[in-house]
mmCIF file of C-alpha atoms and ligand atoms in Angstrom:
data_model
loop_
_atom_site.group_PDB
_atom_site.id
_atom_site.type_symbol
_atom_site.label_atom_id
_atom_site.label_comp_id
_atom_site.label_asym_id
_atom_site.label_seq_id
_atom_site.Cartn_x
_atom_site.Cartn_y
_atom_site.Cartn_z
ATOM 1 C CA MET A 1 114.459 95.896 80.553
ATOM 2 C CA LYS A 2 110.709 95.997 80.337
ATOM 3 C CA VAL A 3 109.689 97.589 83.635
ATOM 4 C CA LEU A 4 106.294 98.094 85.234
ATOM 5 C CA VAL A 5 106.467 101.171 87.477
ATOM 6 C CA THR A 6 103.521 101.584 89.837
ATOM 7 C CA GLY A 7 102.773 105.148 90.918
ATOM 8 C CA THR A 8 103.938 106.845 87.693
ATOM 9 C CA GLU A 9 101.204 109.456 88.147
ATOM 10 C CA GLY A 10 102.663 110.446 91.508
ATOM 11 C CA TYR A 11 105.353 112.808 92.744
ATOM 12 C CA ILE A 12 108.400 110.537 92.383
ATOM 13 C CA GLY A 13 107.032 108.413 89.533
ATOM 14 C CA ALA A 14 106.507 111.425 87.276
ATOM 15 C CA ARG A 15 110.253 112.048 87.287
ATOM 16 C CA LEU A 16 111.451 108.467 87.627
ATOM 17 C CA ALA A 17 109.650 107.101 84.538
ATOM 18 C CA PRO A 18 111.210 109.541 82.015
ATOM 19 C CA LEU A 19 114.621 108.926 83.580
ATOM 20 C CA LEU A 20 114.326 105.151 83.105
ATOM 21 C CA MET A 21 113.035 105.633 79.555
ATOM 22 C CA ALA A 22 115.919 107.951 78.682
ATOM 23 C CA ARG A 23 118.197 105.167 79.886
ATOM 24 C CA GLY A 24 116.671 102.826 77.291
ATOM 25 C CA HIS A 25 114.280 100.843 79.483
ATOM 26 C CA GLU A 26 110.774 100.170 78.242
ATOM 27 C CA VAL A 27 108.469 101.548 80.939
ATOM 28 C CA VAL A 28 104.779 100.891 81.481
ATOM 29 C CA GLY A 29 103.071 102.764 84.306
ATOM 30 C CA LEU A 30 100.276 101.680 86.617
ATOM 31 C CA ASP A 31 98.356 104.125 88.762
ATOM 32 C CA ALA A 32 94.893 104.697 90.227
ATOM 33 C CA GLY A 33 95.271 108.374 89.294
ATOM 34 C CA PHE A 34 94.252 109.929 92.631
ATOM 35 C CA TYR A 35 96.247 113.123 92.068
ATOM 36 C CA ARG A 36 95.621 113.627 88.345
ATOM 37 C CA ASP A 37 93.906 116.957 89.058
ATOM 38 C CA GLY A 38 97.326 118.403 89.888
ATOM 39 C CA TRP A 39 99.969 119.201 87.261
ATOM 40 C CA LEU A 40 102.341 121.979 88.292
ATOM 41 C CA TYR A 41 104.341 122.471 85.095
ATOM 42 C CA SER A 42 105.288 120.916 81.776
ATOM 43 C CA ASP A 43 108.940 120.831 80.898
ATOM 44 C CA ILE A 44 109.846 118.802 77.868
ATOM 45 C CA HIS A 45 113.544 118.796 78.798
ATOM 46 C CA GLN A 46 112.923 117.274 82.183
ATOM 47 C CA LEU A 47 109.989 115.060 81.310
ATOM 48 C CA GLY A 48 111.083 113.755 77.922
ATOM 49 C CA MET A 49 108.837 110.774 77.352
ATOM 50 C CA VAL A 50 105.697 109.825 79.244
ATOM 51 C CA PRO A 51 105.053 106.096 79.687
ATOM 52 C CA ARG A 52 101.925 104.287 78.602
ATOM 53 C CA THR A 53 100.005 103.998 81.848
ATOM 54 C CA ILE A 54 97.419 101.469 82.972
ATOM 55 C CA ILE A 55 94.856 103.234 85.123
ATOM 56 C CA LYS A 56 94.024 100.555 87.645
ATOM 57 C CA ASP A 57 93.958 100.058 91.368
ATOM 58 C CA LEU A 58 96.875 98.063 92.671
ATOM 59 C CA ARG A 59 94.434 95.835 94.572
ATOM 60 C CA HIS A 60 92.918 94.692 91.260
ATOM 61 C CA ILE A 61 96.125 93.772 89.514
ATOM 62 C CA SER A 62 96.266 90.234 88.085
ATOM 63 C CA ILE A 63 99.112 87.864 87.300
ATOM 64 C CA GLY A 64 98.230 88.389 83.622
ATOM 65 C CA ASP A 65 98.872 92.146 84.006
ATOM 66 C CA LEU A 66 102.384 91.337 85.182
ATOM 67 C CA GLU A 67 103.397 88.737 82.605
ATOM 68 C CA GLY A 68 106.118 89.784 80.182
ATOM 69 C CA PHE A 69 107.805 92.287 82.514
ATOM 70 C CA ASP A 70 111.430 91.867 83.541
ATOM 71 C CA ALA A 71 111.036 94.058 86.601
ATOM 72 C CA VAL A 72 108.499 95.825 88.810
ATOM 73 C CA VAL A 73 109.299 99.078 90.617
ATOM 74 C CA HIS A 74 106.660 99.621 93.266
ATOM 75 C CA LEU A 75 105.820 103.163 94.394
ATOM 76 C CA ALA A 76 101.998 103.221 94.424
ATOM 77 C CA GLU A 77 100.807 103.556 98.010
ATOM 78 C CA LEU A 78 99.153 106.058 100.320
ATOM 79 C CA SER A 79 102.312 108.023 100.656
ATOM 80 C CA ASN A 80 102.671 109.786 103.977
ATOM 81 C CA ASP A 81 101.895 109.654 107.689
ATOM 82 C CA PRO A 82 98.814 111.941 107.821
ATOM 83 C CA LEU A 83 97.261 110.133 104.862
ATOM 84 C CA GLY A 84 98.034 106.787 106.468
ATOM 85 C CA GLU A 85 96.474 107.850 109.789
ATOM 86 C CA ASN A 86 93.356 109.204 108.045
ATOM 87 C CA ARG A 87 92.025 105.683 107.408
ATOM 88 C CA PRO A 88 94.538 103.205 108.863
ATOM 89 C CA GLU A 89 92.541 100.142 107.769
ATOM 90 C CA ILE A 90 92.701 101.255 104.103
ATOM 91 C CA THR A 91 96.387 102.029 104.555
ATOM 92 C CA TYR A 92 96.957 98.413 105.648
ATOM 93 C CA GLN A 93 94.809 97.207 102.747
ATOM 94 C CA ILE A 94 96.728 99.136 100.071
ATOM 95 C CA ASN A 95 100.202 99.638 101.502
ATOM 96 C CA HIS A 96 100.679 96.334 103.259
ATOM 97 C CA ARG A 97 98.407 93.702 101.656
ATOM 98 C CA GLY A 98 98.392 95.358 98.221
ATOM 99 C CA SER A 99 102.186 95.561 98.095
ATOM 100 C CA VAL A 100 102.808 92.017 99.346
ATOM 101 C CA ASP A 101 100.234 90.609 96.892
ATOM 102 C CA LEU A 102 101.850 92.575 94.071
ATOM 103 C CA ALA A 103 105.264 91.085 94.848
ATOM 104 C CA ASP A 104 103.787 87.599 95.136
ATOM 105 C CA LYS A 105 101.928 87.887 91.815
ATOM 106 C CA ALA A 106 104.989 89.386 90.130
ATOM 107 C CA LYS A 107 107.052 86.381 91.165
ATOM 108 C CA ARG A 108 104.381 83.974 89.936
ATOM 109 C CA ALA A 109 104.202 85.881 86.630
ATOM 110 C CA GLY A 110 107.921 85.261 86.079
ATOM 111 C CA VAL A 111 109.105 88.836 86.808
ATOM 112 C CA ARG A 112 112.760 88.638 87.861
ATOM 113 C CA ARG A 113 113.257 91.876 89.816
ATOM 114 C CA PHE A 114 111.230 93.790 92.354
ATOM 115 C CA VAL A 115 112.302 97.186 93.718
ATOM 116 C CA TYR A 116 110.269 98.529 96.605
ATOM 117 C CA ALA A 117 110.061 102.175 97.726
ATOM 118 C CA SER A 118 110.330 101.867 101.488
ATOM 119 C CA SER A 119 111.062 104.805 103.755
ATOM 120 C CA CYS A 120 113.467 106.031 106.433
ATOM 121 C CA SER A 121 110.349 106.735 108.492
ATOM 122 C CA VAL A 122 110.644 103.085 109.633
ATOM 123 C CA TYR A 123 113.297 104.404 112.066
ATOM 124 C CA GLY A 124 110.644 106.572 113.707
ATOM 125 C CA LEU A 125 112.140 107.735 116.954
ATOM 126 C CA GLY A 126 115.900 107.871 117.104
ATOM 127 C CA ASN A 127 118.160 109.033 119.929
ATOM 128 C CA GLY A 128 120.391 111.227 117.758
ATOM 129 C CA GLU A 129 122.699 108.318 116.791
ATOM 130 C CA PHE A 130 123.129 107.473 113.126
ATOM 131 C CA LEU A 131 120.760 104.584 112.336
ATOM 132 C CA ASP A 132 121.691 102.050 109.694
ATOM 133 C CA GLU A 133 119.984 99.160 107.922
ATOM 134 C CA THR A 134 121.135 96.610 110.524
ATOM 135 C CA GLY A 135 119.568 98.391 113.500
ATOM 136 C CA ALA A 136 116.106 97.989 114.997
ATOM 137 C CA VAL A 137 113.214 99.851 113.419
ATOM 138 C CA ASN A 138 110.749 101.855 115.477
ATOM 139 C CA PRO A 139 107.800 102.849 113.252
ATOM 140 C CA GLN A 140 105.384 105.334 114.810
ATOM 141 C CA THR A 141 102.492 105.430 112.359
ATOM 142 C CA ALA A 142 100.330 103.123 110.230
ATOM 143 C CA TYR A 143 102.261 104.309 107.166
ATOM 144 C CA ALA A 144 105.658 103.434 108.642
ATOM 145 C CA LYS A 145 104.398 100.175 110.191
ATOM 146 C CA CYS A 146 103.196 99.073 106.744
ATOM 147 C CA LYS A 147 106.644 99.758 105.274
ATOM 148 C CA VAL A 148 108.179 97.489 107.933
ATOM 149 C CA MET A 149 105.597 94.757 107.308
ATOM 150 C CA VAL A 150 106.102 94.861 103.532
ATOM 151 C CA GLU A 151 109.864 94.475 103.989
ATOM 152 C CA ARG A 152 109.258 91.579 106.410
ATOM 153 C CA ASP A 153 106.765 89.770 104.165
ATOM 154 C CA VAL A 154 108.383 90.353 100.773
ATOM 155 C CA LYS A 155 111.947 89.493 101.786
ATOM 156 C CA PRO A 156 111.241 85.723 101.997
ATOM 157 C CA LEU A 157 110.206 85.802 98.314
ATOM 158 C CA ALA A 158 113.781 86.657 97.311
ATOM 159 C CA ASP A 159 115.624 83.787 95.655
ATOM 160 C CA ALA A 160 117.706 83.055 92.558
ATOM 161 C CA ARG A 161 114.696 83.688 90.267
ATOM 162 C CA PHE A 162 113.315 86.757 92.033
ATOM 163 C CA CYS A 163 115.651 89.560 93.051
ATOM 164 C CA VAL A 164 114.130 91.882 95.637
ATOM 165 C CA THR A 165 115.562 95.229 96.767
ATOM 166 C CA PHE A 166 114.208 97.600 99.420
ATOM 167 C CA LEU A 167 115.047 101.289 99.118
ATOM 168 C CA ARG A 168 114.434 103.162 102.365
ATOM 169 C CA ASN A 169 114.131 106.655 100.950
ATOM 170 C CA ALA A 170 114.734 109.720 103.076
ATOM 171 C CA THR A 171 112.027 112.403 102.915
ATOM 172 C CA ALA A 172 111.941 113.547 99.317
ATOM 173 C CA TYR A 173 112.106 117.050 97.854
ATOM 174 C CA GLY A 174 112.440 118.609 94.425
ATOM 175 C CA ALA A 175 110.319 119.814 91.549
ATOM 176 C CA SER A 176 107.887 117.387 89.959
ATOM 177 C CA PRO A 177 104.883 118.085 87.752
ATOM 178 C CA ARG A 178 102.841 115.986 90.213
ATOM 179 C CA MET A 179 104.032 118.248 92.977
ATOM 180 C CA ARG A 180 103.675 117.636 96.684
ATOM 181 C CA PHE A 181 103.667 120.533 99.137
ATOM 182 C CA ASP A 182 103.138 118.251 102.130
ATOM 183 C CA ILE A 183 106.839 117.395 102.466
ATOM 184 C CA VAL A 184 109.172 119.580 104.404
ATOM 185 C CA LEU A 185 111.537 121.285 101.962
ATOM 186 C CA ASN A 186 108.873 121.760 99.263
ATOM 187 C CA ASP A 187 106.414 123.127 101.814
ATOM 188 C CA LEU A 188 108.876 125.570 103.370
ATOM 189 C CA SER A 189 110.018 126.743 99.933
ATOM 190 C CA ALA A 190 106.444 127.376 98.814
ATOM 191 C CA LEU A 191 105.782 129.268 102.033
ATOM 192 C CA ALA A 192 108.924 131.343 101.547
ATOM 193 C CA TRP A 193 107.958 132.204 97.967
ATOM 194 C CA THR A 194 104.301 133.011 98.589
ATOM 195 C CA THR A 195 104.498 134.785 101.990
ATOM 196 C CA LYS A 196 108.203 135.630 102.473
ATOM 197 C CA ARG A 197 107.809 134.281 105.965
ATOM 198 C CA ILE A 198 108.493 130.951 107.646
ATOM 199 C CA ALA A 199 106.968 131.004 111.122
ATOM 200 C CA MET A 200 107.508 127.608 112.675
ATOM 201 C CA THR A 201 105.268 126.694 115.585
ATOM 202 C CA SER A 202 107.720 124.046 116.782
ATOM 203 C CA ASP A 203 111.382 124.472 117.692
ATOM 204 C CA GLY A 204 112.338 122.473 114.583
ATOM 205 C CA SER A 205 114.668 120.225 116.556
ATOM 206 C CA PRO A 206 113.767 116.808 115.041
ATOM 207 C CA TRP A 207 116.282 115.231 112.696
ATOM 208 C CA ARG A 208 115.082 114.572 109.193
ATOM 209 C CA PRO A 209 117.250 113.159 106.388
ATOM 210 C CA ILE A 210 116.128 114.465 102.990
ATOM 211 C CA VAL A 211 116.874 113.425 99.420
ATOM 212 C CA HIS A 212 116.091 114.791 95.976
ATOM 213 C CA ILE A 213 113.658 112.787 93.805
ATOM 214 C CA GLU A 214 116.269 112.610 91.064
ATOM 215 C CA ASP A 215 118.656 110.879 93.486
ATOM 216 C CA ILE A 216 115.845 108.482 94.484
ATOM 217 C CA SER A 217 115.305 107.803 90.780
ATOM 218 C CA THR A 218 119.013 107.103 90.330
ATOM 219 C CA ALA A 219 118.896 104.654 93.242
ATOM 220 C CA VAL A 220 115.986 102.829 91.578
ATOM 221 C CA ARG A 221 117.840 102.691 88.276
ATOM 222 C CA CYS A 222 120.999 101.389 89.964
ATOM 223 C CA ALA A 223 119.000 98.734 91.859
ATOM 224 C CA LEU A 224 117.460 97.575 88.573
ATOM 225 C CA GLU A 225 120.764 97.435 86.740
ATOM 226 C CA ALA A 226 123.054 96.050 89.475
ATOM 227 C CA PRO A 227 124.237 92.433 89.429
ATOM 228 C CA ALA A 228 121.614 90.465 91.363
ATOM 229 C CA ASP A 229 124.051 89.293 94.059
ATOM 230 C CA ALA A 230 124.833 92.930 94.940
ATOM 231 C CA VAL A 231 121.210 93.813 95.703
ATOM 232 C CA ASN A 232 119.114 90.658 96.206
ATOM 233 C CA GLY A 233 117.322 90.717 99.567
ATOM 234 C CA GLU A 234 119.156 93.927 100.493
ATOM 235 C CA ILE A 235 117.889 97.064 102.176
ATOM 236 C CA PHE A 236 119.520 100.401 101.280
ATOM 237 C CA ASN A 237 118.902 103.714 102.983
ATOM 238 C CA VAL A 238 118.652 106.249 100.148
ATOM 239 C CA GLY A 239 120.290 109.605 100.788
ATOM 240 C CA ALA A 240 123.633 111.013 101.955
ATOM 241 C CA ASN A 241 125.094 111.402 105.456
ATOM 242 C CA SER A 242 125.580 115.143 104.901
ATOM 243 C CA GLU A 243 121.835 115.497 104.141
ATOM 244 C CA ASN A 244 120.667 114.782 107.681
ATOM 245 C CA TYR A 245 119.284 118.070 108.985
ATOM 246 C CA ARG A 246 117.302 119.320 111.903
ATOM 247 C CA VAL A 247 114.040 120.732 110.527
ATOM 248 C CA ARG A 248 115.079 124.248 111.626
ATOM 249 C CA GLU A 249 118.276 123.891 109.568
ATOM 250 C CA ILE A 250 116.209 123.096 106.482
ATOM 251 C CA ALA A 251 114.122 126.201 107.245
ATOM 252 C CA GLN A 252 117.318 128.245 107.628
ATOM 253 C CA ILE A 253 118.642 127.103 104.228
ATOM 254 C CA VAL A 254 115.310 127.844 102.550
ATOM 255 C CA SER A 255 115.158 131.317 104.122
ATOM 256 C CA GLU A 256 118.632 132.059 102.750
ATOM 257 C CA VAL A 257 117.746 130.876 99.234
ATOM 258 C CA PHE A 258 114.498 132.874 99.052
ATOM 259 C CA PRO A 259 115.477 136.544 99.301
ATOM 260 C CA GLY A 260 113.733 138.638 101.948
ATOM 261 C CA CYS A 261 112.291 135.612 103.748
ATOM 262 C CA GLU A 262 111.903 136.009 107.521
ATOM 263 C CA LEU A 263 112.344 132.961 109.720
ATOM 264 C CA SER A 264 111.106 132.393 113.257
ATOM 265 C CA THR A 265 110.883 129.251 115.341
ATOM 266 C CA GLY A 266 108.445 128.400 118.131
ATOM 267 C CA LYS A 267 108.806 126.473 121.359
ATOM 268 C CA GLY A 268 106.834 123.261 121.131
ATOM 269 C CA GLY A 269 107.523 120.061 119.288
ATOM 270 C CA ALA A 270 104.274 118.500 118.023
ATOM 271 C CA ASP A 271 105.891 115.900 115.792
ATOM 272 C CA ASN A 272 107.889 113.358 117.772
ATOM 273 C CA ARG A 273 109.404 111.598 114.759
ATOM 274 C CA SER A 274 113.102 112.239 114.670
ATOM 275 C CA TYR A 275 115.743 110.105 113.024
ATOM 276 C CA ARG A 276 119.284 110.555 111.804
ATOM 277 C CA VAL A 277 120.277 108.039 109.217
ATOM 278 C CA CYS A 278 123.541 106.498 108.025
ATOM 279 C CA PHE A 279 123.872 106.225 104.240
ATOM 280 C CA ASP A 280 127.261 104.496 104.085
ATOM 281 C CA LYS A 281 125.877 101.273 102.630
ATOM 282 C CA ILE A 282 124.294 102.748 99.511
ATOM 283 C CA SER A 283 127.364 104.788 98.624
ATOM 284 C CA SER A 284 129.699 101.820 98.995
ATOM 285 C CA LYS A 285 127.534 98.854 97.950
ATOM 286 C CA LEU A 286 125.086 99.997 95.270
ATOM 287 C CA PRO A 287 127.095 100.125 92.041
ATOM 288 C CA GLY A 288 126.913 103.511 90.304
ATOM 289 C CA PHE A 289 124.989 105.384 92.998
ATOM 290 C CA ARG A 290 125.940 108.827 94.235
ATOM 291 C CA CYS A 291 123.770 111.622 95.625
ATOM 292 C CA GLU A 292 124.087 114.705 93.419
ATOM 293 C CA TRP A 293 121.755 117.039 95.289
ATOM 294 C CA THR A 294 121.849 119.071 98.491
ATOM 295 C CA ALA A 295 119.058 120.860 100.333
ATOM 296 C CA ARG A 296 120.377 124.226 99.120
ATOM 297 C CA LYS A 297 120.509 123.134 95.484
ATOM 298 C CA GLY A 298 116.991 121.725 95.834
ATOM 299 C CA ALA A 299 115.639 124.982 97.265
ATOM 300 C CA GLU A 300 117.304 126.850 94.394
ATOM 301 C CA GLU A 301 115.691 124.512 91.874
ATOM 302 C CA LEU A 302 112.298 125.293 93.388
ATOM 303 C CA ARG A 303 112.944 129.047 93.432
ATOM 304 C CA HIS A 304 113.756 128.969 89.688
ATOM 305 C CA ARG A 305 110.725 126.839 88.946
ATOM 306 C CA PHE A 306 108.381 129.058 91.008
ATOM 307 C CA ALA A 307 109.633 132.149 89.179
ATOM 308 C CA GLN A 308 109.214 130.485 85.796
ATOM 309 C CA ILE A 309 105.615 129.372 86.362
ATOM 310 C CA GLU A 310 104.471 132.498 88.263
ATOM 311 C CA PHE A 311 103.721 130.294 91.249
ATOM 312 C CA ASP A 312 101.145 131.752 93.624
ATOM 313 C CA GLN A 313 99.285 131.138 96.869
ATOM 314 C CA SER A 314 96.230 129.495 95.315
ATOM 315 C CA THR A 315 98.422 126.986 93.481
ATOM 316 C CA TYR A 316 100.330 126.304 96.703
ATOM 317 C CA GLU A 317 97.084 125.591 98.515
ATOM 318 C CA TYR A 318 95.473 123.614 95.698
ATOM 319 C CA ARG A 319 94.152 120.313 97.050
ATOM 320 C CA ALA A 320 95.861 118.016 94.541
ATOM 321 C CA PHE A 321 99.311 119.089 95.756
ATOM 322 C CA THR A 322 98.608 117.901 99.316
ATOM 323 C CA ARG A 323 97.880 114.189 99.391
ATOM 324 C CA LEU A 324 95.485 114.157 102.361
ATOM 325 C CA LYS A 325 93.464 117.144 101.048
ATOM 326 C CA GLN A 326 92.953 115.457 97.689
ATOM 327 C CA ILE A 327 91.913 112.080 99.126
ATOM 328 C CA ARG A 328 89.478 113.846 101.483
ATOM 329 C CA TYR A 329 88.089 115.808 98.527
ATOM 330 C CA LEU A 330 87.654 112.658 96.395
ATOM 331 C CA THR A 331 85.882 110.956 99.306
ATOM 332 C CA ARG A 332 83.667 113.957 100.203
ATOM 333 C CA SER A 333 82.649 114.512 96.610
ATOM 334 C CA GLY A 334 81.767 110.827 96.209
ATOM 335 C CA GLN A 335 84.295 110.167 93.459
ATOM 336 C CA ILE A 336 85.940 107.390 95.437
ATOM 337 C CA ASP A 337 84.085 105.099 97.828
ATOM 338 C CA ASN A 338 84.855 104.168 101.425
ATOM 339 C CA ASP A 339 87.559 101.746 100.315
ATOM 340 C CA PHE A 340 89.129 104.327 97.983
ATOM 341 C CA PHE A 341 87.914 102.643 94.799
ATOM 342 C CA TRP A 342 86.654 104.951 92.031
ATOM 343 C CA ARG A 343 82.875 104.845 91.872
HETATM 344 N N1 LIG B 1 107.890 111.418 98.845
HETATM 345 C C1 LIG B 1 108.598 111.018 99.903
HETATM 346 O O1 LIG B 1 109.085 111.815 100.720
HETATM 347 C C2 LIG B 1 108.857 109.544 100.114
HETATM 348 C C3 LIG B 1 109.817 109.162 101.040
HETATM 349 C C4 LIG B 1 110.019 107.818 101.281
HETATM 350 C C5 LIG B 1 109.285 106.877 100.593
HETATM 351 N N2 LIG B 1 108.353 107.274 99.679
HETATM 352 C C6 LIG B 1 107.561 106.247 99.009
HETATM 353 O O2 LIG B 1 107.695 106.382 97.609
HETATM 354 C C7 LIG B 1 106.473 106.043 96.978
HETATM 355 C C8 LIG B 1 106.020 107.179 96.053
HETATM 356 O O3 LIG B 1 105.895 108.365 96.821
HETATM 357 P P1 LIG B 1 105.359 109.712 96.179
HETATM 358 O O4 LIG B 1 105.862 110.822 97.011
HETATM 359 O O5 LIG B 1 105.598 109.726 94.720
HETATM 360 O O6 LIG B 1 103.795 109.541 96.470
HETATM 361 P P2 LIG B 1 102.523 110.068 95.633
HETATM 362 O O7 LIG B 1 101.370 110.032 96.565
HETATM 363 O O8 LIG B 1 102.845 111.328 94.955
HETATM 364 O O9 LIG B 1 102.349 108.943 94.527
HETATM 365 C C9 LIG B 1 101.771 107.702 94.783
HETATM 366 C C10 LIG B 1 101.004 107.293 93.537
HETATM 367 O O10 LIG B 1 100.421 106.021 93.792
HETATM 368 C C11 LIG B 1 99.095 106.024 93.351
HETATM 369 N N3 LIG B 1 98.325 105.091 94.173
HETATM 370 C C12 LIG B 1 98.043 105.195 95.503
HETATM 371 N N4 LIG B 1 97.286 104.154 95.880
HETATM 372 C C13 LIG B 1 97.102 103.382 94.769
HETATM 373 C C14 LIG B 1 96.399 102.168 94.526
HETATM 374 N N5 LIG B 1 95.700 101.545 95.488
HETATM 375 N N6 LIG B 1 96.431 101.637 93.277
HETATM 376 C C15 LIG B 1 97.112 102.252 92.284
HETATM 377 N N7 LIG B 1 97.769 103.427 92.452
HETATM 378 C C16 LIG B 1 97.766 103.975 93.692
HETATM 379 C C17 LIG B 1 98.596 107.451 93.486
HETATM 380 O O11 LIG B 1 97.543 107.726 92.587
HETATM 381 C C18 LIG B 1 99.855 108.249 93.200
HETATM 382 O O12 LIG B 1 99.924 108.651 91.851
HETATM 383 C C19 LIG B 1 105.476 105.737 98.082
HETATM 384 O O13 LIG B 1 105.444 104.350 98.306
HETATM 385 C C20 LIG B 1 106.077 106.437 99.273
HETATM 386 O O14 LIG B 1 105.692 105.824 100.485
HETATM 387 C C21 LIG B 1 108.138 108.586 99.426
#
């Protein structure tokens, strides 16, 4: 297939695009390039080929840009809660309007498949029960509310000519050249490596399902390649039941993988988002999909990578590896304007 992948210059996209290309798909990327200042490592074995990438804001995409593609995989958004809360009105502009317009234009351009990177954060506040795709959502932030609205507004576009699939990814982890240290397992691993100490201020009780970016990439590939009737209009939680952890359990695993790391937990709980997610549907209904990674294996991957690249504190703290820091820097330094367009 000829596939346009938005967000190829981001954390997931940087590993997804080579995987699709290795599979024989022709991939073109599209990205505004907000995090281009950050490149953690180069590994020819993992990265293989890099797609030709159109550097363009999603909000400026035209029907002409989309003509000739068989499929669009849409990742390019402001990608976490703190970033979404920073400027909620821009979050709605990019994540909600931008994504719905993209799907609409893709359909009008004759694209036949659309795969959307949604998020398990739509579940927001759970009560400890396993939540599945049929249950009510309870988004707590602008970021999560946008994910719900995109699902709501794009689903009606699904028909025999336009196959739409929503992948509600768990919180991602794993090594990527466009690294993010603002997601839980990556952050704790970097802390363990650089300081040998994980001192949590909260009690770490919230539930958080996590999934490796390679497993997310496999889910995207499977959604692209599945017979349309298996995936059209469908939502799939992406992850595995066994990969639901309390945050303190993730910290415990990381402290065991990084030798000599001390772990302590605090009392409070600042973050009220907690959700435990059921992944039965993806393992039984998405042909070819299976999660290959566990939190422990992911922490080990990061430990090997950190050793190989002589990872240090200043790299950990570098702005381009934390999405909110980088966007604030680009704004402060006048490189992007108030609406997050490059000047
Ligand atoms: N990483 C996770 O834990 C996770 C979990 C669930 C869902 N997701 C979703 O997966 C997608 C990718 O996540 P990620 O972790 O790779 O994020 P990321 O921030 O690393 O990558 C997003 C990419 O999109 C680009 N982008 C942002 N706004 C754009 C715009 N207006 N026009 C063009 N490009 C733009 C950025 O430059 C960046 O390269 C996002 O939609 C995110 O919400 C991620």
